[in-house]
């Protein structure tokens, strides 16, 4: 397809597509002559991914470029490729390691991972943004006086593991490694807010069942 058709099918303006091409977010098309290039379904799929990351995920262009670099890096194994792409997305600030609540949170999260038998996650604690996010959240709970630790988190973690199984089952339905990683990126941007919304709806439903609307 030509650039105009790519624009029509994607809903992205020609000017924006040209910008994405200049920034390296979209692969160059096949050159037909000095002024015309041809694009295919992979360009359309990548364009939709870029648009979702920027418009819905509010991911900066430089970060999108970094994430897509990991997606396209065939030298990486699937787990590292997926992890590197997800880790490049915006994350919480680094926890203050001198904070006593942060140190206590590290101990509790470590105890949680040991309790669950998540040894691979245990090995990634020094580099995993998800681990840091959990530490920051748990430290905030404890700073406010709530005794929230491994015992309380374990049932939630088990539910999340079941969710992860569903995520990867869905991801593996796509034929190529690049498509699978792209699906995982979209999942991080779109599915996590949907799961958060479902969690809140479930809380509203259970609250109404228990306490009514008084």
Short mmCIF file of C-alpha atoms in Angstrom, two decimals:
data_model
loop_
_atom_site.label_atom_id
_atom_site.label_comp_id
_atom_site.label_asym_id
_atom_site.label_seq_id
_atom_site.Cartn_x
_atom_site.Cartn_y
_atom_site.Cartn_z
CA UNK A 1 0.00 0.00 0.00
CA UNK A 2 1.08 3.62 -0.54
CA UNK A 3 1.44 6.20 2.23
CA UNK A 4 -2.04 7.64 1.65
CA UNK A 5 -3.65 4.21 2.05
CA UNK A 6 -1.59 3.50 5.17
CA UNK A 7 -2.88 6.79 6.57
CA UNK A 8 -6.50 5.97 5.70
CA UNK A 9 -6.38 2.45 7.15
CA UNK A 10 -4.61 3.49 10.34
CA UNK A 11 -6.42 6.77 10.95
CA UNK A 12 -3.03 8.47 11.39
CA UNK A 13 -2.28 11.54 9.29
CA UNK A 14 0.37 11.42 6.58
CA UNK A 15 2.36 14.13 8.38
CA UNK A 16 2.40 12.10 11.61
CA UNK A 17 3.45 8.93 9.78
CA UNK A 18 6.33 10.83 8.16
CA UNK A 19 7.35 12.06 11.61
CA UNK A 20 7.33 8.49 12.97
CA UNK A 21 9.46 7.41 10.00
CA UNK A 22 11.99 10.19 10.67
CA UNK A 23 12.13 9.28 14.37
CA UNK A 24 12.73 5.60 13.62
CA UNK A 25 9.47 4.45 15.21
CA UNK A 26 8.27 2.95 11.95
CA UNK A 27 10.43 0.95 9.50
CA UNK A 28 11.04 2.54 6.14
CA UNK A 29 8.86 1.29 3.32
CA UNK A 30 10.08 -0.48 0.20
CA UNK A 31 11.41 2.16 -2.18
CA UNK A 32 9.59 2.09 -5.52
CA UNK A 33 11.12 5.23 -7.01
CA UNK A 34 12.78 8.42 -5.82
CA UNK A 35 9.58 9.81 -4.28
CA UNK A 36 7.38 6.78 -3.54
CA UNK A 37 7.56 3.93 -1.03
CA UNK A 38 5.30 0.95 -0.47
CA UNK A 39 4.11 -0.30 2.93
CA UNK A 40 2.59 -3.57 4.12
CA UNK A 41 0.51 -5.07 6.93
CA UNK A 42 3.49 -5.10 9.30
CA UNK A 43 3.80 -1.34 8.92
CA UNK A 44 0.10 -1.00 9.71
CA UNK A 45 0.42 -3.19 12.82
CA UNK A 46 3.49 -1.32 14.05
CA UNK A 47 1.83 2.03 13.39
CA UNK A 48 -1.15 1.04 15.54
CA UNK A 49 1.21 -0.06 18.31
CA UNK A 50 3.14 3.23 18.20
CA UNK A 51 -0.10 5.21 18.24
CA UNK A 52 -1.41 3.30 21.26
CA UNK A 53 1.85 3.79 23.17
CA UNK A 54 1.95 7.53 22.51
CA UNK A 55 -1.74 8.45 22.63
CA UNK A 56 -3.12 6.05 25.23
CA UNK A 57 -0.03 5.12 27.21
CA UNK A 58 1.41 8.67 27.11
CA UNK A 59 4.83 7.15 26.48
CA UNK A 60 7.44 9.68 25.28
CA UNK A 61 8.75 9.26 21.74
CA UNK A 62 12.30 8.51 22.96
CA UNK A 63 10.96 5.73 25.21
CA UNK A 64 8.84 4.31 22.38
CA UNK A 65 12.00 4.13 20.26
CA UNK A 66 13.83 2.30 23.05
CA UNK A 67 10.97 -0.17 23.58
CA UNK A 68 10.69 -0.92 19.86
CA UNK A 69 14.45 -1.43 19.71
CA UNK A 70 14.05 -4.28 22.21
CA UNK A 71 11.04 -5.65 20.32
CA UNK A 72 13.09 -5.84 17.11
CA UNK A 73 16.27 -7.25 18.68
CA UNK A 74 16.39 -10.84 17.41
CA UNK A 75 19.57 -11.51 19.40
CA UNK A 76 17.62 -11.53 22.68
CA UNK A 77 15.77 -14.54 24.03
CA UNK A 78 12.01 -14.21 24.39
CA UNK A 79 12.00 -13.67 28.15
CA UNK A 80 14.77 -11.05 28.04
CA UNK A 81 13.22 -9.44 24.96
CA UNK A 82 9.87 -9.14 26.66
CA UNK A 83 11.34 -7.99 29.96
CA UNK A 84 13.59 -5.39 28.35
CA UNK A 85 10.69 -3.91 26.41
CA UNK A 86 8.40 -3.75 29.44
CA UNK A 87 11.15 -2.39 31.70
CA UNK A 88 11.73 0.49 29.27
CA UNK A 89 8.17 1.75 29.88
CA UNK A 90 7.69 4.54 32.46
CA UNK A 91 8.17 3.27 36.01
CA UNK A 92 7.87 4.52 39.58
CA UNK A 93 10.83 6.48 41.04
CA UNK A 94 13.64 4.55 42.70
CA UNK A 95 12.88 3.81 46.37
CA UNK A 96 14.98 5.53 49.04
CA UNK A 97 17.16 2.68 50.28
CA UNK A 98 17.98 4.59 53.47
CA UNK A 99 14.32 4.64 54.48
CA UNK A 100 13.55 2.11 57.22
CA UNK A 101 10.15 1.40 55.70
CA UNK A 102 11.74 0.64 52.34
CA UNK A 103 14.21 -1.75 53.98
CA UNK A 104 11.32 -3.49 55.77
CA UNK A 105 9.39 -3.66 52.49
CA UNK A 106 12.38 -5.34 50.79
CA UNK A 107 12.32 -8.02 53.50
CA UNK A 108 8.58 -8.55 53.16
CA UNK A 109 8.65 -8.78 49.36
CA UNK A 110 11.58 -11.21 49.57
CA UNK A 111 9.63 -13.32 52.05
CA UNK A 112 6.63 -13.21 49.71
CA UNK A 113 8.65 -14.42 46.71
CA UNK A 114 10.17 -17.22 48.81
CA UNK A 115 6.74 -18.22 50.07
CA UNK A 116 5.39 -18.38 46.52
CA UNK A 117 8.46 -20.18 45.18
CA UNK A 118 9.00 -17.48 42.57
CA UNK A 119 12.73 -18.03 42.31
CA UNK A 120 13.10 -16.45 38.86
CA UNK A 121 11.48 -13.26 40.15
CA UNK A 122 13.80 -13.46 43.17
CA UNK A 123 16.82 -13.46 40.85
CA UNK A 124 15.62 -10.31 39.06
CA UNK A 125 15.01 -8.15 42.11
CA UNK A 126 18.04 -5.95 41.43
CA UNK A 127 16.79 -4.93 37.97
CA UNK A 128 13.02 -5.47 37.92
CA UNK A 129 10.90 -2.28 37.92
CA UNK A 130 7.90 -4.36 39.02
CA UNK A 131 9.80 -5.44 42.12
CA UNK A 132 10.69 -1.82 42.90
CA UNK A 133 7.07 -0.76 42.39
CA UNK A 134 5.91 -3.38 44.88
CA UNK A 135 8.53 -2.29 47.40
CA UNK A 136 7.47 1.36 47.07
CA UNK A 137 3.79 0.49 47.51
CA UNK A 138 4.41 -1.77 50.49
CA UNK A 139 6.64 0.81 52.16
CA UNK A 140 3.87 3.39 51.80
CA UNK A 141 1.37 1.03 53.46
CA UNK A 142 3.69 0.42 56.38
CA UNK A 143 4.55 4.11 56.71
CA UNK A 144 0.82 4.80 57.21
CA UNK A 145 0.60 2.18 59.94
CA UNK A 146 -0.95 -0.73 58.04
CA UNK A 147 0.58 -4.14 58.73
CA UNK A 148 0.60 -5.26 55.12
CA UNK A 149 3.15 -7.91 54.26
CA UNK A 150 3.85 -11.30 52.72
CA UNK A 151 0.96 -13.08 54.42
CA UNK A 152 -1.60 -10.54 53.24
CA UNK A 153 -0.14 -10.27 49.73
CA UNK A 154 0.19 -14.00 49.01
CA UNK A 155 -3.47 -14.62 47.98
CA UNK A 156 -3.33 -11.62 45.65
CA UNK A 157 -0.05 -12.83 44.16
CA UNK A 158 -1.58 -16.24 43.46
CA UNK A 159 -4.45 -14.56 41.59
CA UNK A 160 -1.93 -12.50 39.63
CA UNK A 161 -0.06 -15.65 38.66
CA UNK A 162 -3.27 -17.05 37.19
CA UNK A 163 -3.67 -13.77 35.30
CA UNK A 164 -0.09 -14.06 34.00
CA UNK A 165 -0.84 -17.56 32.69
CA UNK A 166 -3.84 -16.17 30.78
CA UNK A 167 -1.68 -13.30 29.47
CA UNK A 168 1.01 -15.59 28.08
CA UNK A 169 -1.53 -18.05 26.67
CA UNK A 170 -3.07 -15.14 24.74
CA UNK A 171 0.35 -13.85 23.69
CA UNK A 172 1.44 -17.25 22.35
CA UNK A 173 -1.52 -17.30 19.95
CA UNK A 174 0.39 -14.84 17.75
CA UNK A 175 2.74 -16.42 15.17
CA UNK A 176 5.93 -14.35 15.44
CA UNK A 177 8.10 -13.35 18.38
CA UNK A 178 7.77 -9.66 17.39
CA UNK A 179 3.97 -9.88 17.40
CA UNK A 180 4.02 -11.63 20.76
CA UNK A 181 6.17 -8.93 22.34
CA UNK A 182 4.05 -6.22 20.72
CA UNK A 183 0.95 -7.85 22.24
CA UNK A 184 2.63 -7.86 25.64
CA UNK A 185 3.47 -4.16 25.31
CA UNK A 186 -0.12 -3.35 24.42
CA UNK A 187 -1.19 -5.49 27.37
CA UNK A 188 0.92 -3.38 29.70
CA UNK A 189 -0.62 -0.19 28.31
CA UNK A 190 -4.23 -1.27 27.79
CA UNK A 191 -4.88 -4.43 29.77
CA UNK A 192 -3.49 -3.24 33.11
CA UNK A 193 -5.90 -0.27 33.27
CA UNK A 194 -8.73 -2.63 32.30
CA UNK A 195 -7.78 -5.05 35.09
CA UNK A 196 -7.57 -2.17 37.54
CA UNK A 197 -11.05 -1.06 36.47
CA UNK A 198 -12.38 -4.61 36.90
CA UNK A 199 -10.84 -4.73 40.38
CA UNK A 200 -12.62 -1.54 41.36
CA UNK A 201 -15.92 -2.70 39.86
CA UNK A 202 -15.60 -5.95 41.80
CA UNK A 203 -14.99 -3.97 44.99
CA UNK A 204 -18.09 -1.87 44.33
CA UNK A 205 -20.15 -5.00 43.67
CA UNK A 206 -18.95 -6.81 46.78
CA UNK A 207 -19.43 -3.71 48.94
CA UNK A 208 -23.02 -3.36 47.74
CA UNK A 209 -23.69 -7.04 48.37
CA UNK A 210 -22.32 -6.83 51.91
CA UNK A 211 -23.49 -3.42 53.01
CA UNK A 212 -26.20 -2.34 50.59
CA UNK A 213 -26.41 1.29 49.41
CA UNK A 214 -27.08 2.94 52.75
#
